[in-house]
Amino acid sequence: MPMLEVRDLKLQYSSARGVVKAVDNVSFDIEKGEVLGIVGESGSGKTSLSLALMRVLPKNVHAYEGQVTLDGKEISSLPDEAFRKQVRWRQISMVFQGAQNSLNPVLKVGFQAAEPMLVRSKTDRREARKRVEDLFELVGLPREIYDRYPHELSGGMKQRVGVASALVLDPKLIILDEPTSALDVSIQAQIMNLLKRLKRELGLSMIFITHDIALSSDICDHLAVLYAGEVVEKGSAEQIFGNPKHPYTQLLLASVPRLKSDTDPKYIPGAPPDLTSPPPGCRFHPRCPYRFEPCDHKVPPQVKVDEGQTAKCWLNVESEKVKAKK
Amino acid sequence: MKELLSSGSGKIGAAFFIALVIISIGVIVAYPANFGLRYWSNPVLWADNPQVAPPSWTNLFSSEKHLETKVFESTGQAERLSEPGATRIVYRFNLNYAADEAPSFTSLTVQNVSYQDRPPIIAVTVQRPDGKSIGLYQLIVSGPRPGEQPPFRRYYDTPFRVQLSGEPNVASAVSDFLEQQFSLPISDQDLLVKGVDQAVFGVPDGDGGFKVLKGNYTIRVDTLLYNQSDSVGHLKYVVGGSVFGLLGTDTLGRDLSVGLLFGFPVALFIGLVTSVVTTFIGTVTGIVSGYMGGKTDTVIQRASDILANIPLLPILIFLAFIVGQNLFLIILILIAFGWPGLTILIRSMVLQIRSGNLVEATMTLGASKSRIMFRHIFPQTAPFVFATMIFSTPAAILAEASLSFLGLGDPSLPTWGQILESGFQNGGVYVGYWWWILPPGLLIVITAMTFVLLALALEPVVNPRLRRVQ
Amino acid sequence: MLVKRRVREGEGEEMIRLEDVKMHFTVRKGLFKTTTMKAVDGVSLKIGKGEILALVGESGSGKTTLGRLTLRLLQPTSGRILFENQDITNLHEAKLKMFRGRVQAVFQDPYSSIDPFMNIYQIVEEPLVIHRIGDEKERREHVYKTLEDVRLTPPQDYAEKYPHMLSGGQRQRVGIARALVLNPEYIMADEPVSMIDASSRVEILQLLKRLQETHNIAFLYITHDIATARYFSDRVSVMYRGRVVESGPSEKVIEKPLHSYTKQLIAAVPEPDPSNRFRERSVVETGSFDEDDADLVEVEPDHFVAGFKK
Amino acid sequence: MKAARVLAVRGATLFGVLIVSLLLVIVVLGATGVSDRMIDSLVNEQVRGLRQSLAQTIRDPDQLERVVSEQRQQLISFYGLDRPWYTRLPDMVWRVFTLDLGSARTLKSFEGSTRVSDIVLERLPNTIILVTSALVISAVIGLYVGVKLATRVGSRLDRAMSYLSAVSYALPTWWVGILLILVLSFQVRLFPFGGIISAPAPQDPLARALDVIWHAALPVATLVVASVGGWAYAVRTMVLNTAQEDFVTAARAKGLPENVVMRRHIIRVAAPPILTNIVLGLAASLGGAILTETVFNWPGMGRLYFDAIMALDENVVVALTFMFTVLYVVSRFVLEVLYIMLDPRVRY
């Protein structure tokens, strides 16, 4: 049984221009000790997805539904207060995109990391401090950092503080939302190494959210490709990188400039759709080079293309039919 | 502009603003130049108004009916009677007296008399509803002075005004009348103390006082002329009430509505001139300071830092007190200390704009400094500048009002603050001259509110972060 | 692979040359103390006509400052800047206008580098207005042609639009059109694709590449992403702490990096390969390079490295 | 270290403010000839004293006159009345600085002294009592209401309050005072018309204190009404701005209860900008105090200002202008220090 099961998760905001369908019927599973990558470009709804999992919702929510089961317990049916107490940070914690902005500028970083312990489990201060200092050491920070303020740390250090504070209550799952996108490439590599080490040593389960499909190969065991609020393809890392079935995944991979091969990168013409009025049929069809008859008016089903790999594309439906005839 | 009218507060504000402008234009067109000194501050002009009279509409809420001031003038129909060697011109003024009180005063004013040899005679007679009539007063125009040549002109420069209520001759006439008609012996002196008008417009109540006699009175003014070419230009008979006009009067009998109307263009002038000039200077210095950097920036920054931190009101009080009470001086000071605040804000906006690449990009195109500053940077600050301009308008109006309230207003231009000040100084707050205190304050608030409402409508433009929330 | 022009440094006609350029800024530290920040600390480089030079480095390496220097947007603390062998280091602002007509820039942020209060037509027309080129009709034709060049077609559809109505990629194309409208010979492109969606980055780079080929424009391509540098540039210079630590033809530098910092930059680039997750990437702690102050040495023909000991 | 630098810069600016206002006052006084008049009266006053003491020893009236006029000449050159005004500038600065401005023309201190410094300093505490209590009450109410509003953005209450605060921005402080008097003193007769204490004053200290509070109620209420709307609105805006920051989302994700999020991650962070807002409003509230004291006949520096203007007493006006500037500058500096304590980004 997977550790986390997400079924038909949906999150919509109301905005001046209409309802934003940020997350639309997203489903996926995560096994214990495994990293799931969620890959999508800006505006594909990946940050909304993480907020939906944590149930930290802005005020202008229009619709929020779906089933989330953690370790066999359906947490999506918990009332808000119980969810806050039982799930947030205790079972699922998070590392935010901009370390700069996700730390309170007027509080010491150590206190911020220790805060969930102090406020929630009434741990005494000395004990909490020790725990946080240990974690700082674990993520490669000096223990003295505890008494520093965020503006005194570099971007890489702040991101490490973010990782350490996500570990403070021993959660089952950590959501990493673009944890390295604001960092220089060399610092990025250091943070990725840290995450890999934590995964290996602590057996952590993670959701790794990124816009960079190449970076996702660095840590993810499974991937879900997000386009315009929908999962268009998911599968193991080997399947997605070795044999992508959805044209979007294929083109996204082809758009990565390679250092070590001579193939020229290609681009996807056009721009991602506005989530207030996504195109009918397959949401990718206006940019898809392979579109044919049903694409522009019929929504493609999620088709199993391989063991553990599905793609939401009419091409695969057709090829399945061909296979079936044979 | 669209933003402005899309919100409720914007619509109300815009409607108020248009009303303010229309009233102001009307006042500018209708009022004489030099209104403040020649008219408002000239007590002679207001002598025929009752003093500290509340507005006449207060009668609606009062159980006792107060008398409204009635003014009769010699412009209507006149009866001409020929008499031997003279012409008699008779004016009849009809007065339907319904008030529960006697007039606060009665007066007669004569103007522009000219005669050839014998001075004309003017007589006032009151015909009462009870059929009785009193020969109240007789004026014989002053005779020729030695060496003076006819035609003799009298009361041209200064009108002849007699307060009938306080005139001993009238008192003695009324005393005679009471003696004859009501057999009431009362001396002239007592009558002057009790009030002559009480007797003229009343009947004795038996307790030594008088009861108001309601009904139709006719005030008859006879003019006796002894020559064809003799003339009496203008006659005015006033029955002074205890309520007056729309907004009442002050201790000098000045019609407050007249003064308050004049306050509109003045307030608008103070507010708009100050805010427009302040905004202009602040924007230019802010953009130059932020864009040029270096020494220019340091100098502007230091100067504006210091000026912006000086507490304005004490300095304003001091300067107005020492240098003189002049509206333009006040505006000048408000501007001098007003621009730095905006400079600091605009400068930080410019620095933020500079942190993007637009400035560098435009420089690469070969654009001149002034083009970058005013073609590219200024438009980005413009919505903010516009909103600030509107928002700073009430501040100037309020500052002037405060100064006027301390008695440091410009006497040549009556403002709402000054009217309030005289109300306060005359103890209006402690004796309850509310009509003298409330309307000017209310007008200040409404005018200030107009701009605040407009500014409120512009807030989303200025603070886009709030817009995101709503 | 797109055709690469093999231009050895010093060959061909020279567009821009920097000679030992330094740019130091004074930073306030204490109440009276100030320190010097050496953003660019003695860099020499050349860009030939029609050549694409990639300047690679991380934030704070001074690559952006160096880019500004090639446009003479900044005046260097010392050193010389030559444009077609003419010294423009100390040229007065008024005299730079001619130069400004021939060099242009494309910036990282397509949101903040174009005027949000102008429509697309006005933005692209502005350089022509500033340099008083052509009458209104000629300008219109030229602006439309340029919009077509950057594939904002049909241009009529875009002319009246305002920047906020366009996507990031389209906006960047407006920025490119504005740089292109004066037919420049040199364009400094500072991270032109780092704020654009991954799927559209290559589109912009291809567009720039085609412009370089059809108009023979020289480019300085400033980036932190060495992978796009390999794809887009003829030559690469790697910057670290205000100095160039390695430079040479793109393939040589990337396939056979010699400086440890270059090696690290290359190692840090993630390749889409799922086997990566089973190994850690090699990471050199910054600040551990001891060859900072060394001069560039030509290790093999046209491949220069700082402090390399044979 | 950075904090010291910031404080030094702010201190220098504020000192500059003081000096510039002082120079402005003195230059205006000099250029308009008022300073001549003021020194003249100072000389006359001293000559008068001198004459009295000399009259004890010198009997001959002629000789007395001679000595007195000699002394007078000395005094005139001592004060520099025989020189153009600008040469006396530094001297004048010093005299204003020490409130050594001679005696008032008609005004007297409560004790009967006519010395300007006595008159002015005696009123200082009364003004401070009024302003600080109004400031504290406005702050508490403003903070409470502002936070409440921020949690209910767009509600009817929020809208009503935003209009109310707009109204309070448009309200002249003194007019509010007048309204309160008209309603609560004149109509309802609940509070006194003005003053600080009843006459005769109660003897018992507690009764005295209560009497002062009873007298202070309306003036304080006036100042509070005039500023509380703006406060609440400013707090609301700051809280809303902060509430949109990522670290607030992070704090919620950490599972912190909403009151901790509000207190520690929103209000605590919004405090420095709120304080900045107070600093900006300080000049206005001092100005409001001048007028409110006038309206309520509160025997502070503001009422004294009004009396001095009415009595055309230049010495007192100059001293008060200076004192108000000092009061402003000092309280500004206190708030700057507070700001630095609140915001670690400035502290280090």
Coordinates of N, CA and C in Angstrom, one line a residue, chain D residues 134-235:
Chain D
A134 N -3.2 60.6 25.0 CA -3.9 60.4 23.8 C -3.2 59.5 22.9
L135 N -1.9 59.6 22.8 CA -1.1 58.7 21.9 C -1.3 57.2 22.3
V136 N -1.2 57.0 23.6 CA -1.2 55.6 24.1 C -2.6 55.0 23.8
I137 N -3.7 55.8 24.1 CA -5.0 55.3 23.9 C -5.3 55.1 22.4
S138 N -4.8 56.0 21.6 CA -5.0 55.8 20.1 C -4.3 54.6 19.7
A139 N -3.1 54.4 20.2 CA -2.3 53.2 19.8 C -3.0 51.9 20.1
V140 N -3.5 51.9 21.3 CA -4.1 50.6 21.8 C -5.3 50.3 20.9
I141 N -6.2 51.3 20.8 CA -7.4 51.1 20.1 C -7.1 50.9 18.6
G142 N -6.2 51.7 18.1 CA -5.9 51.5 16.6 C -5.3 50.2 16.3
L143 N -4.5 49.7 17.2 CA -3.9 48.3 17.0 C -4.9 47.3 17.0
Y144 N -5.8 47.4 18.0 CA -6.8 46.4 18.2 C -7.8 46.3 17.0
V145 N -8.3 47.5 16.7 CA -9.3 47.6 15.6 C -8.6 47.3 14.3
G146 N -7.4 47.8 14.1 CA -6.7 47.5 12.8 C -6.5 46.0 12.5
V147 N -6.1 45.3 13.6 CA -5.9 43.8 13.4 C -7.2 43.1 13.2
K148 N -8.3 43.6 13.9 CA -9.6 43.0 13.7 C -10.0 43.2 12.3
L149 N -9.8 44.4 11.8 CA -10.2 44.7 10.4 C -9.5 43.8 9.4
A150 N -8.2 43.7 9.6 CA -7.4 42.9 8.7 C -7.8 41.5 8.6
T151 N -8.4 40.9 9.7 CA -8.8 39.6 9.6 C -10.2 39.5 8.9
R152 N -10.8 40.6 8.7 CA -12.1 40.6 8.0 C -12.1 41.5 6.8
V153 N -11.1 41.4 6.0 CA -11.1 42.3 4.8 C -12.3 42.2 4.0
G154 N -12.8 43.3 3.6 CA -14.0 43.3 2.7 C -15.3 43.1 3.4
S155 N -15.3 42.9 4.7 CA -16.6 42.8 5.4 C -17.2 44.1 5.5
R156 N -18.5 44.2 5.9 CA -19.2 45.4 6.0 C -18.5 46.3 7.0
L157 N -18.1 45.7 8.1 CA -17.4 46.4 9.2 C -16.1 47.1 8.6
D158 N -15.4 46.3 7.9 CA -14.2 46.8 7.3 C -14.4 48.0 6.4
R159 N -15.4 47.9 5.6 CA -15.7 49.0 4.7 C -16.1 50.2 5.5
A160 N -17.0 50.0 6.5 CA -17.5 51.2 7.3 C -16.3 51.8 8.0
M161 N -15.4 51.0 8.5 CA -14.2 51.6 9.2 C -13.3 52.3 8.2
S162 N -13.2 51.8 7.0 CA -12.3 52.5 6.1 C -12.9 53.9 5.7
Y163 N -14.2 54.0 5.6 CA -14.8 55.3 5.4 C -14.6 56.2 6.6
L164 N -14.8 55.5 7.8 CA -14.7 56.3 9.1 C -13.3 56.9 9.2
S165 N -12.3 56.1 8.8 CA -11.0 56.6 9.0 C -10.7 57.7 8.0
A166 N -11.3 57.6 6.8 CA -11.2 58.7 5.9 C -11.8 59.9 6.4
V167 N -13.0 59.8 7.1 CA -13.6 60.9 7.7 C -12.7 61.5 8.8
S168 N -12.1 60.7 9.5 CA -11.3 61.2 10.6 C -10.1 61.9 10.1
Y169 N -9.6 61.5 8.9 CA -8.5 62.3 8.3 C -9.0 63.7 7.9
A170 N -10.3 63.8 7.5 CA -10.8 65.1 7.0 C -11.3 65.9 8.2
L171 N -11.3 65.4 9.4 CA -11.8 66.2 10.5 C -10.7 67.1 11.1
P172 N -10.9 68.4 11.2 CA -10.0 69.2 12.0 C -10.1 68.8 13.4
T173 N -9.0 68.6 14.1 CA -9.0 68.1 15.5 C -9.8 69.1 16.3
W174 N -9.6 70.4 16.2 CA -10.2 71.4 17.0 C -11.7 71.4 16.8
W175 N -12.1 71.1 15.6 CA -13.6 71.1 15.4 C -14.3 70.0 16.1
V176 N -13.5 68.8 16.2 CA -14.1 67.7 17.0 C -14.2 68.1 18.4
G177 N -13.2 68.9 18.9 CA -13.3 69.3 20.3 C -14.5 70.2 20.5
I178 N -14.7 71.1 19.6 CA -15.8 72.0 19.7 C -17.1 71.2 19.7
L179 N -17.2 70.3 18.8 CA -18.4 69.4 18.8 C -18.7 68.8 20.1
L180 N -17.6 68.2 20.6 CA -17.7 67.5 21.9 C -18.2 68.5 23.0
I181 N -17.6 69.7 23.0 CA -18.1 70.7 24.0 C -19.6 71.0 23.8
L182 N -19.9 71.2 22.5 CA -21.3 71.6 22.2 C -22.3 70.5 22.7
V183 N -21.9 69.2 22.5 CA -22.8 68.1 22.8 C -22.7 67.8 24.3
L184 N -21.4 67.4 24.7 CA -21.3 66.8 26.0 C -21.1 67.9 27.1
S185 N -20.8 69.1 26.8 CA -20.7 70.1 27.9 C -21.9 71.0 27.8
F186 N -22.3 71.5 26.6 CA -23.3 72.5 26.5 C -24.7 71.8 26.6
Q187 N -24.9 70.8 25.8 CA -26.2 70.1 25.8 C -26.5 69.2 27.0
V188 N -25.5 68.2 27.2 CA -25.7 67.2 28.2 C -25.1 67.6 29.5
R189 N -24.2 68.5 29.5 CA -23.6 69.0 30.7 C -22.9 67.9 31.5
L190 N -22.2 67.0 30.8 CA -21.6 65.9 31.4 C -20.1 66.2 31.8
F191 N -19.5 67.0 31.0 CA -18.1 67.3 31.2 C -17.9 68.8 31.3
P192 N -16.8 69.2 31.9 CA -16.6 70.7 32.0 C -16.2 71.3 30.6
F193 N -16.4 72.6 30.5 CA -16.1 73.2 29.2 C -14.6 73.3 28.9
G194 N -13.8 73.3 30.0 CA -12.4 73.4 29.8 C -11.6 73.5 31.0
G195 N -10.3 73.8 30.9 CA -9.5 73.9 32.1 C -8.9 72.6 32.5
I196 N -8.1 72.6 33.5 CA -7.5 71.3 33.9 C -8.0 70.8 35.3
I197 N -8.5 71.8 36.0 CA -9.0 71.4 37.4 C -10.1 72.4 37.8
S198 N -11.0 71.9 38.6 CA -12.1 72.8 39.1 C -11.6 73.9 40.0
A199 N -12.3 75.0 40.0 CA -12.0 76.0 40.9 C -13.1 76.2 41.9
P200 N -12.9 76.1 43.2 CA -11.6 75.8 43.8 C -11.2 74.3 43.6
A201 N -9.9 74.1 43.6 CA -9.5 72.7 43.4 C -9.7 71.9 44.6
P202 N -10.1 70.6 44.5 CA -10.3 69.7 45.6 C -8.9 69.5 46.3
Q203 N -9.0 69.4 47.6 CA -7.7 69.2 48.4 C -7.2 67.8 48.4
D204 N -8.1 66.9 48.6 CA -7.7 65.5 48.7 C -7.0 65.0 47.4
P205 N -5.8 64.4 47.5 CA -5.1 64.1 46.2 C -5.8 63.2 45.3
L206 N -6.6 62.2 45.8 CA -7.3 61.3 44.9 C -8.4 62.1 44.2
A207 N -9.1 62.9 44.9 CA -10.2 63.7 44.3 C -9.6 64.7 43.3
R208 N -8.4 65.2 43.6 CA -7.7 66.1 42.6 C -7.4 65.3 41.3
A209 N -6.9 64.1 41.5 CA -6.5 63.3 40.3 C -7.8 63.0 39.5
L210 N -8.8 62.6 40.2 CA -10.1 62.3 39.5 C -10.6 63.6 38.7
D211 N -10.4 64.7 39.4 CA -10.9 66.0 38.8 C -10.1 66.3 37.6
V212 N -8.8 66.0 37.6 CA -8.0 66.3 36.4 C -8.4 65.3 35.3
I213 N -8.6 64.1 35.6 CA -9.0 63.1 34.6 C -10.4 63.5 34.0
W214 N -11.3 64.0 34.9 CA -12.6 64.4 34.4 C -12.4 65.6 33.4
H215 N -11.5 66.5 33.7 CA -11.2 67.6 32.8 C -10.5 67.2 31.6
A216 N -9.7 66.1 31.7 CA -8.9 65.7 30.6 C -9.7 64.9 29.6
A217 N -10.8 64.4 30.1 CA -11.6 63.4 29.2 C -11.9 63.9 27.8
L218 N -12.4 65.1 27.8 CA -12.8 65.6 26.4 C -11.6 65.9 25.5
P219 N -10.6 66.7 26.1 CA -9.5 66.9 25.2 C -8.8 65.6 24.7
V220 N -8.6 64.7 25.6 CA -8.0 63.4 25.2 C -8.9 62.7 24.1
A221 N -10.2 62.7 24.4 CA -11.1 62.1 23.5 C -11.0 62.8 22.1
T222 N -10.8 64.1 22.1 CA -10.7 64.8 20.8 C -9.5 64.3 20.1
L223 N -8.3 64.3 20.8 CA -7.1 63.9 20.1 C -7.2 62.4 19.6
V224 N -7.9 61.6 20.4 CA -8.0 60.2 20.0 C -8.9 60.0 18.8
V225 N -10.0 60.7 18.8 CA -11.0 60.6 17.7 C -10.3 61.1 16.4
A226 N -9.4 62.1 16.5 CA -8.8 62.7 15.3 C -7.8 61.7 14.8
S227 N -7.2 60.9 15.6 CA -6.1 60.1 15.1 C -6.4 58.6 15.0
V228 N -7.4 58.1 15.7 CA -7.5 56.7 15.8 C -7.9 56.0 14.5
G229 N -8.7 56.7 13.7 CA -9.2 56.1 12.4 C -8.0 55.9 11.5
G230 N -7.1 56.9 11.4 CA -5.9 56.8 10.6 C -5.1 55.6 11.1
W231 N -4.9 55.5 12.4 CA -4.1 54.5 13.0 C -4.7 53.1 12.6
A232 N -6.0 52.9 12.8 CA -6.6 51.6 12.6 C -6.3 51.2 11.1
Y233 N -6.5 52.2 10.3 CA -6.4 51.9 8.8 C -4.9 51.6 8.5
A234 N -4.0 52.3 9.1 CA -2.6 52.1 8.8 C -2.2 50.6 9.3
V235 N -2.7 50.3 10.5 CA -2.4 49.0 11.0 C -3.0 47.9 10.1

